[in-house]
Short mmCIF file of C-alpha atoms in Angstrom, two decimals:
data_model
loop_
_atom_site.label_atom_id
_atom_site.label_comp_id
_atom_site.label_asym_id
_atom_site.label_seq_id
_atom_site.Cartn_x
_atom_site.Cartn_y
_atom_site.Cartn_z
CA MET A 1 302.37 -2.99 -11.81
CA LYS A 2 300.18 -2.48 -14.68
CA SER A 3 298.84 -5.42 -16.57
CA THR A 4 296.41 -5.04 -20.51
CA ILE A 5 295.24 -7.95 -21.53
CA ILE A 6 295.13 -7.62 -25.38
CA GLY A 7 293.93 -9.28 -27.54
CA ASN A 8 292.37 -9.57 -31.84
CA ALA A 9 288.50 -8.61 -32.22
CA HIS A 10 288.70 -12.12 -33.79
CA ASP A 11 290.07 -13.85 -30.87
CA LEU A 12 288.39 -12.05 -28.39
CA ASN A 13 284.42 -11.97 -29.86
CA ALA A 14 285.25 -16.38 -30.55
CA ALA A 15 286.15 -16.57 -26.50
CA GLN A 16 282.95 -16.70 -25.03
CA GLU A 17 284.21 -17.11 -22.22
CA ILE A 18 285.64 -12.94 -22.34
CA TRP A 19 283.73 -12.33 -19.05
CA PHE A 20 285.61 -15.32 -17.32
CA ILE A 21 288.81 -14.28 -18.58
CA GLN A 22 289.25 -10.47 -17.54
CA ASN A 23 287.58 -10.45 -14.12
CA ILE A 24 288.32 -14.36 -12.74
CA LEU A 25 291.12 -14.74 -13.69
CA PHE A 26 293.25 -11.72 -14.38
CA SER A 27 291.55 -9.30 -11.87
CA GLY A 28 289.69 -6.52 -14.31
CA SER A 29 292.56 -6.07 -16.57
CA GLU A 30 291.09 -3.66 -18.90
CA ILE A 31 291.42 -5.80 -22.36
CA ASN A 32 292.55 -3.72 -25.37
CA ILE A 33 291.09 -5.11 -29.23
CA GLY A 34 294.43 -5.97 -30.97
CA TYR A 35 298.16 -3.64 -30.98
CA SER A 36 299.12 -0.11 -31.11
CA PRO A 37 302.26 1.22 -31.10
CA ASN A 38 303.43 2.65 -27.64
CA ILE A 39 300.61 2.37 -25.94
CA LEU A 40 301.71 -0.56 -23.69
CA ARG A 41 305.20 -0.12 -23.13
CA ASP A 42 306.35 -1.18 -19.45
CA GLN A 43 303.67 -2.67 -17.95
CA THR A 44 302.64 -6.51 -17.68
CA VAL A 45 300.78 -7.33 -21.14
CA ILE A 46 297.94 -9.81 -21.49
CA TYR A 47 298.44 -12.12 -24.36
CA LEU A 48 294.80 -13.51 -25.98
CA GLU A 49 295.47 -16.02 -28.56
CA LEU A 50 293.58 -18.17 -29.95
CA ASN A 51 294.99 -19.29 -32.51
CA GLU A 52 299.54 -20.03 -34.10
CA ILE A 53 301.00 -17.80 -31.55
CA SER A 54 302.43 -14.33 -33.42
CA GLY A 55 306.81 -14.04 -32.54
CA GLU A 56 306.34 -10.46 -34.21
CA LEU A 57 303.77 -9.60 -31.71
CA ILE A 58 305.69 -10.79 -29.69
CA LYS A 59 308.79 -9.14 -30.44
CA GLN A 60 307.31 -5.80 -30.95
CA LEU A 61 305.28 -5.78 -26.78
CA ARG A 62 309.08 -6.72 -26.28
CA LEU A 63 310.54 -3.83 -27.38
CA GLU A 64 308.28 -1.63 -25.45
CA LYS A 65 310.48 -2.89 -22.18
CA ASN A 66 306.49 -4.96 -21.22
CA LYS A 67 305.94 -8.79 -19.17
CA ILE A 68 304.40 -10.71 -21.92
CA VAL A 69 302.32 -13.06 -20.23
CA LEU A 70 300.54 -15.31 -22.78
CA TYR A 71 297.12 -16.75 -22.71
CA HIS A 72 296.81 -19.76 -25.45
CA MET A 73 293.11 -20.30 -25.20
CA GLY A 74 292.52 -23.00 -28.13
CA ASP A 75 294.32 -26.24 -28.29
CA GLU A 76 291.49 -29.19 -26.69
CA PHE A 77 293.85 -31.56 -28.60
CA GLY A 78 297.63 -29.61 -26.91
CA ARG A 79 298.36 -30.42 -30.67
CA MET A 80 299.20 -26.69 -31.35
CA SER A 81 303.09 -25.30 -31.50
CA ARG A 82 304.14 -23.92 -28.46
CA GLU A 83 307.63 -22.88 -29.24
CA GLN A 84 307.48 -19.15 -28.55
CA TYR A 85 306.31 -20.06 -25.29
CA ARG A 86 310.53 -19.51 -24.50
CA ASN A 87 310.25 -15.55 -25.52
CA CYS A 88 307.45 -14.46 -23.10
CA ASP A 89 307.95 -14.22 -19.78
CA LEU A 90 305.09 -16.67 -18.16
CA VAL A 91 302.11 -19.04 -19.82
CA ILE A 92 298.51 -18.99 -18.88
CA ARG A 93 296.42 -21.90 -20.27
CA ASN A 94 293.69 -24.15 -21.31
CA TYR A 95 293.22 -27.42 -21.64
CA TYR A 96 295.02 -29.33 -19.17
CA PHE A 97 298.11 -32.52 -20.84
CA ASP A 98 300.46 -33.91 -17.61
CA GLU A 99 303.74 -33.56 -20.31
CA ILE A 100 303.35 -29.24 -21.01
CA PHE A 101 302.68 -28.89 -17.69
CA SER A 102 305.29 -31.62 -15.89
CA SER A 103 307.46 -31.02 -18.16
CA LYS A 104 310.72 -28.77 -17.84
CA GLU A 105 309.52 -25.39 -20.69
CA ASP A 106 311.90 -22.56 -20.65
CA VAL A 107 309.18 -20.63 -18.93
CA GLU A 108 307.34 -21.51 -16.46
CA VAL A 109 303.38 -22.75 -17.43
CA ILE A 110 300.06 -22.24 -15.60
CA TRP A 111 296.62 -24.35 -16.04
CA ALA A 112 294.15 -22.17 -15.90
CA PRO A 113 289.91 -23.84 -16.55
CA CYS A 114 288.10 -22.38 -20.15
CA GLY A 115 285.63 -20.35 -17.51
CA PHE A 116 281.41 -20.08 -17.76
CA LYS A 117 279.57 -18.66 -20.73
CA THR A 118 279.49 -15.51 -21.06
CA GLY A 119 275.57 -14.26 -19.65
CA ILE A 120 275.93 -17.18 -17.78
CA GLY A 121 277.18 -15.71 -15.49
CA PRO A 122 278.34 -14.25 -12.92
CA ARG A 123 275.28 -15.99 -10.58
CA GLU A 124 275.44 -14.75 -7.32
CA SER A 125 275.17 -18.21 -4.92
CA VAL A 126 272.32 -16.54 -2.85
CA TYR A 127 269.88 -16.03 -5.79
CA ILE A 128 270.19 -19.40 -7.22
CA LYS A 129 267.70 -21.44 -7.35
CA PRO A 130 267.17 -24.80 -4.42
CA ALA A 131 268.42 -28.48 -6.77
CA SER A 132 265.21 -29.61 -4.79
CA LYS A 133 263.30 -26.74 -6.18
CA ARG A 134 264.26 -28.26 -9.65
CA GLN A 135 261.79 -29.18 -12.39
CA TRP A 136 265.35 -31.97 -13.84
CA ARG A 137 266.33 -34.09 -12.40
CA SER A 138 269.67 -34.32 -14.40
CA SER A 139 269.83 -33.13 -19.27
CA PHE A 140 272.28 -32.33 -21.44
CA PHE A 141 271.85 -29.50 -23.66
CA GLY A 142 274.45 -30.75 -27.29
CA TRP A 143 276.06 -32.55 -29.38
CA LEU A 144 276.53 -35.48 -29.05
CA GLU A 145 277.69 -36.63 -32.36
CA ASN A 146 281.31 -35.92 -32.44
CA SER A 147 283.00 -37.49 -33.93
CA ALA A 148 286.49 -36.98 -32.03
CA SER A 149 284.98 -36.62 -28.59
CA TYR A 150 288.02 -37.85 -25.97
CA ASN A 151 288.19 -41.38 -25.80
CA GLY A 152 284.82 -41.20 -27.41
CA GLU A 153 282.44 -40.82 -24.26
CA ARG A 154 279.79 -38.37 -26.69
CA GLU A 155 279.26 -41.61 -27.86
CA GLY A 156 279.64 -43.48 -25.00
CA PHE A 157 277.27 -41.14 -24.03
CA ALA A 158 274.74 -40.69 -26.79
CA ARG A 159 274.03 -44.46 -26.60
CA ILE A 160 273.12 -45.07 -22.45
CA ALA A 161 270.93 -41.43 -22.35
CA PRO A 162 268.59 -43.22 -23.09
CA GLU A 163 268.24 -45.28 -20.86
CA CYS A 164 268.15 -42.83 -17.75
CA GLY A 165 264.28 -42.29 -18.93
CA GLU A 166 262.70 -39.49 -16.79
CA ASP A 167 265.62 -38.71 -15.40
CA LEU A 168 267.13 -37.66 -18.14
CA PHE A 169 266.34 -34.15 -20.65
CA LEU A 170 267.81 -34.77 -23.64
CA GLN A 171 268.02 -31.81 -27.02
CA ALA A 172 270.37 -32.79 -29.08
CA THR A 173 272.35 -30.34 -31.51
CA SER A 174 272.87 -30.45 -34.69
CA GLY A 175 277.09 -29.50 -34.31
CA PHE A 176 279.00 -27.23 -32.08
CA ALA A 177 277.10 -24.18 -30.26
CA MET A 178 273.67 -24.72 -32.99
CA GLY A 179 271.41 -25.29 -29.66
CA TRP A 180 269.64 -22.56 -27.94
CA ASN A 181 270.30 -19.37 -26.86
CA ILE A 182 272.17 -17.83 -24.11
CA GLY A 183 269.22 -17.16 -22.13
CA LEU A 184 267.57 -20.46 -23.21
CA TYR A 185 270.12 -22.58 -21.92
CA SER A 186 270.56 -20.67 -18.77
CA ILE A 187 266.92 -21.06 -17.48
CA ALA A 188 266.48 -24.75 -18.48
CA MET A 189 270.70 -25.63 -16.84
CA GLU A 190 269.36 -23.63 -13.57
CA SER A 191 266.10 -25.70 -14.03
CA SER A 192 267.54 -29.34 -13.56
CA VAL A 193 269.37 -30.10 -10.17
CA PHE A 194 272.93 -32.73 -12.75
CA ALA A 195 274.16 -31.78 -15.21
CA PRO A 196 276.27 -34.81 -16.96
CA CYS A 197 279.27 -33.31 -18.94
CA PRO A 198 280.62 -36.12 -21.58
CA ALA A 199 283.74 -34.55 -22.75
CA GLY A 200 283.64 -32.53 -26.56
CA ASN A 201 287.67 -32.02 -28.54
CA ALA A 202 288.75 -32.86 -24.99
CA PRO A 203 288.41 -33.08 -21.44
CA GLU A 204 287.33 -30.86 -20.00
CA THR A 205 284.46 -28.79 -21.20
CA ILE A 206 283.12 -25.62 -20.73
CA ARG A 207 279.25 -27.34 -20.42
CA LEU A 208 281.68 -27.39 -16.37
CA TYR A 209 281.47 -23.54 -15.65
CA ASP A 210 278.92 -23.26 -17.45
CA ALA A 211 276.51 -25.97 -14.82
CA LEU A 212 278.74 -24.59 -11.76
CA GLU A 213 278.12 -21.28 -11.68
CA LEU A 214 274.33 -22.28 -12.29
CA GLY A 215 274.64 -24.08 -9.10
CA CYS A 216 274.17 -27.36 -11.27
CA ILE A 217 275.58 -30.02 -10.19
CA PRO A 218 278.03 -31.46 -12.98
CA ILE A 219 279.07 -35.16 -13.18
CA SER A 220 281.11 -36.51 -15.24
CA LEU A 221 284.54 -39.49 -16.42
CA SER A 222 286.80 -38.80 -14.40
CA HIS A 223 290.39 -36.86 -15.93
CA ASP A 224 293.60 -36.07 -15.31
CA PHE A 225 292.11 -31.59 -15.07
CA ILE A 226 289.76 -32.20 -12.23
CA ILE A 227 292.36 -34.92 -9.99
CA SER A 228 295.68 -32.30 -10.88
CA PRO A 229 296.46 -30.03 -7.69
CA ASN A 230 298.19 -27.52 -10.73
CA ALA A 231 293.95 -27.45 -12.17
CA LEU A 232 290.76 -28.06 -10.57
CA GLY A 233 292.43 -29.47 -8.12
CA LEU A 234 293.54 -26.89 -6.06
CA ILE A 235 292.21 -26.57 -3.15
CA GLY A 236 291.24 -30.64 -2.62
CA PRO A 237 289.63 -32.65 -4.33
CA ALA A 238 285.69 -31.72 -6.62
CA PRO A 239 282.59 -32.34 -4.38
CA PHE A 240 281.04 -33.13 -7.74
CA PRO A 241 279.94 -36.76 -8.35
CA ILE A 242 282.44 -38.42 -10.56
CA LEU A 243 281.76 -42.04 -12.89
CA ASN A 244 284.15 -45.83 -14.04
CA SER A 245 281.76 -45.25 -17.76
CA TRP A 246 278.75 -43.05 -18.85
CA ASN A 247 277.25 -46.41 -18.45
CA GLU A 248 276.79 -45.77 -14.80
CA LEU A 249 274.35 -43.10 -15.32
CA PRO A 250 271.11 -44.83 -15.23
CA THR A 251 271.81 -45.98 -11.92
CA PHE A 252 273.46 -43.62 -10.08
CA LEU A 253 270.28 -41.44 -10.77
CA LYS A 254 268.10 -43.74 -9.88
CA SER A 255 269.46 -43.92 -6.17
CA ILE A 256 270.16 -40.50 -6.34
CA LYS A 257 265.94 -41.02 -6.76
CA GLU A 258 265.64 -43.46 -3.98
CA LYS A 259 268.56 -41.70 -1.32
CA VAL A 260 266.85 -38.55 -1.47
CA SER A 261 263.24 -39.77 -0.89
CA SER A 262 264.27 -40.60 2.87
CA SER A 263 266.53 -37.78 2.89
CA PRO A 264 265.64 -34.99 1.16
CA ARG A 265 267.66 -33.18 2.08
CA GLU A 266 270.42 -35.20 0.33
CA LEU A 267 269.98 -32.77 -2.68
CA ASP A 268 269.84 -29.06 -1.48
CA ASP A 269 273.45 -29.92 0.83
CA MET A 270 274.60 -31.70 -1.83
CA GLN A 271 275.00 -28.80 -3.89
CA ALA A 272 275.98 -25.67 -1.30
CA ARG A 273 278.42 -28.02 -1.28
CA CYS A 274 279.49 -28.14 -4.82
CA ILE A 275 278.63 -24.36 -4.89
CA ALA A 276 280.66 -23.39 -1.90
CA TRP A 277 283.81 -25.27 -3.77
CA TRP A 278 283.36 -23.40 -6.85
CA THR A 279 283.35 -20.35 -5.09
CA ASP A 280 286.73 -21.15 -4.11
CA TYR A 281 288.36 -22.20 -6.10
CA LYS A 282 287.78 -18.82 -8.18
CA ILE A 283 289.46 -16.79 -4.99
CA ALA A 284 292.26 -19.37 -5.77
CA ILE A 285 292.26 -19.47 -9.52
CA GLN A 286 292.76 -15.37 -9.64
CA ARG A 287 295.08 -15.34 -6.74
CA LYS A 288 297.28 -18.12 -7.88
CA ILE A 289 297.80 -15.77 -11.45
CA ALA A 290 298.06 -12.49 -9.96
CA GLN A 291 300.62 -13.63 -7.21
CA ARG A 292 302.07 -15.36 -10.21
CA ILE A 293 301.96 -12.12 -11.81
CA GLN A 294 303.11 -9.90 -9.70
CA THR A 295 306.17 -10.83 -9.06
CA LEU A 296 307.10 -11.23 -13.11
#
């Protein structure tokens, strides 16, 4: 059965990861801006929503005998109403909350990664700059003064960052998405071996996927979405470094420097494992979603 993604212009414009959504998660499904009655009929409609889920739209889609897959984005705190989930055939959403994905909802809920920003990728792995030829040991470009960050991670990261010295290139911004343009941001990240990914409003950040797509090795704290087999653990453990606390970052970066001095290929090998894992993961999540949609 044919699948079509629909969303209002505001949400499609605000979704920074729209290429990833269309081409990785939903296998190249076409996208329609808004909903036109009588055009979408007797097919699978993927309803993309960033804000309040429209029960009226779901009702209209159902009247046209469509199967409805809700792609629910933007619920970083897990507080948005899920009342309309039960009126859909399948729900796919970002941001992993165990109580949502392990609960017995009236409809199956599948987790999907936020993905990388459009313009960051897609990147062919053969053209990614080797880690051993990158300019900076690690870098962070983004908003540090986010008082709402999960478990205060941004504050903790900001406090320890100066102790990393020359091992961390830091470019703080004054707010969300207020940094360098996508081109310069991509170049800078591809000039870095590691990318610390402190949590934003939620543990899951787009930065982690930007890093993976650019062959930059993420560094994270341990979170459910990284570990769970229903999320990034789908194909096995993530191969990038997981710290217990951001206080460990200076020591970790120093140890990497010492390790590389005795084993020059260490960085390239670590990078290669991350690239291979991310390539396999994108294939696996695309297949998982496609197979589930085909059973509707």
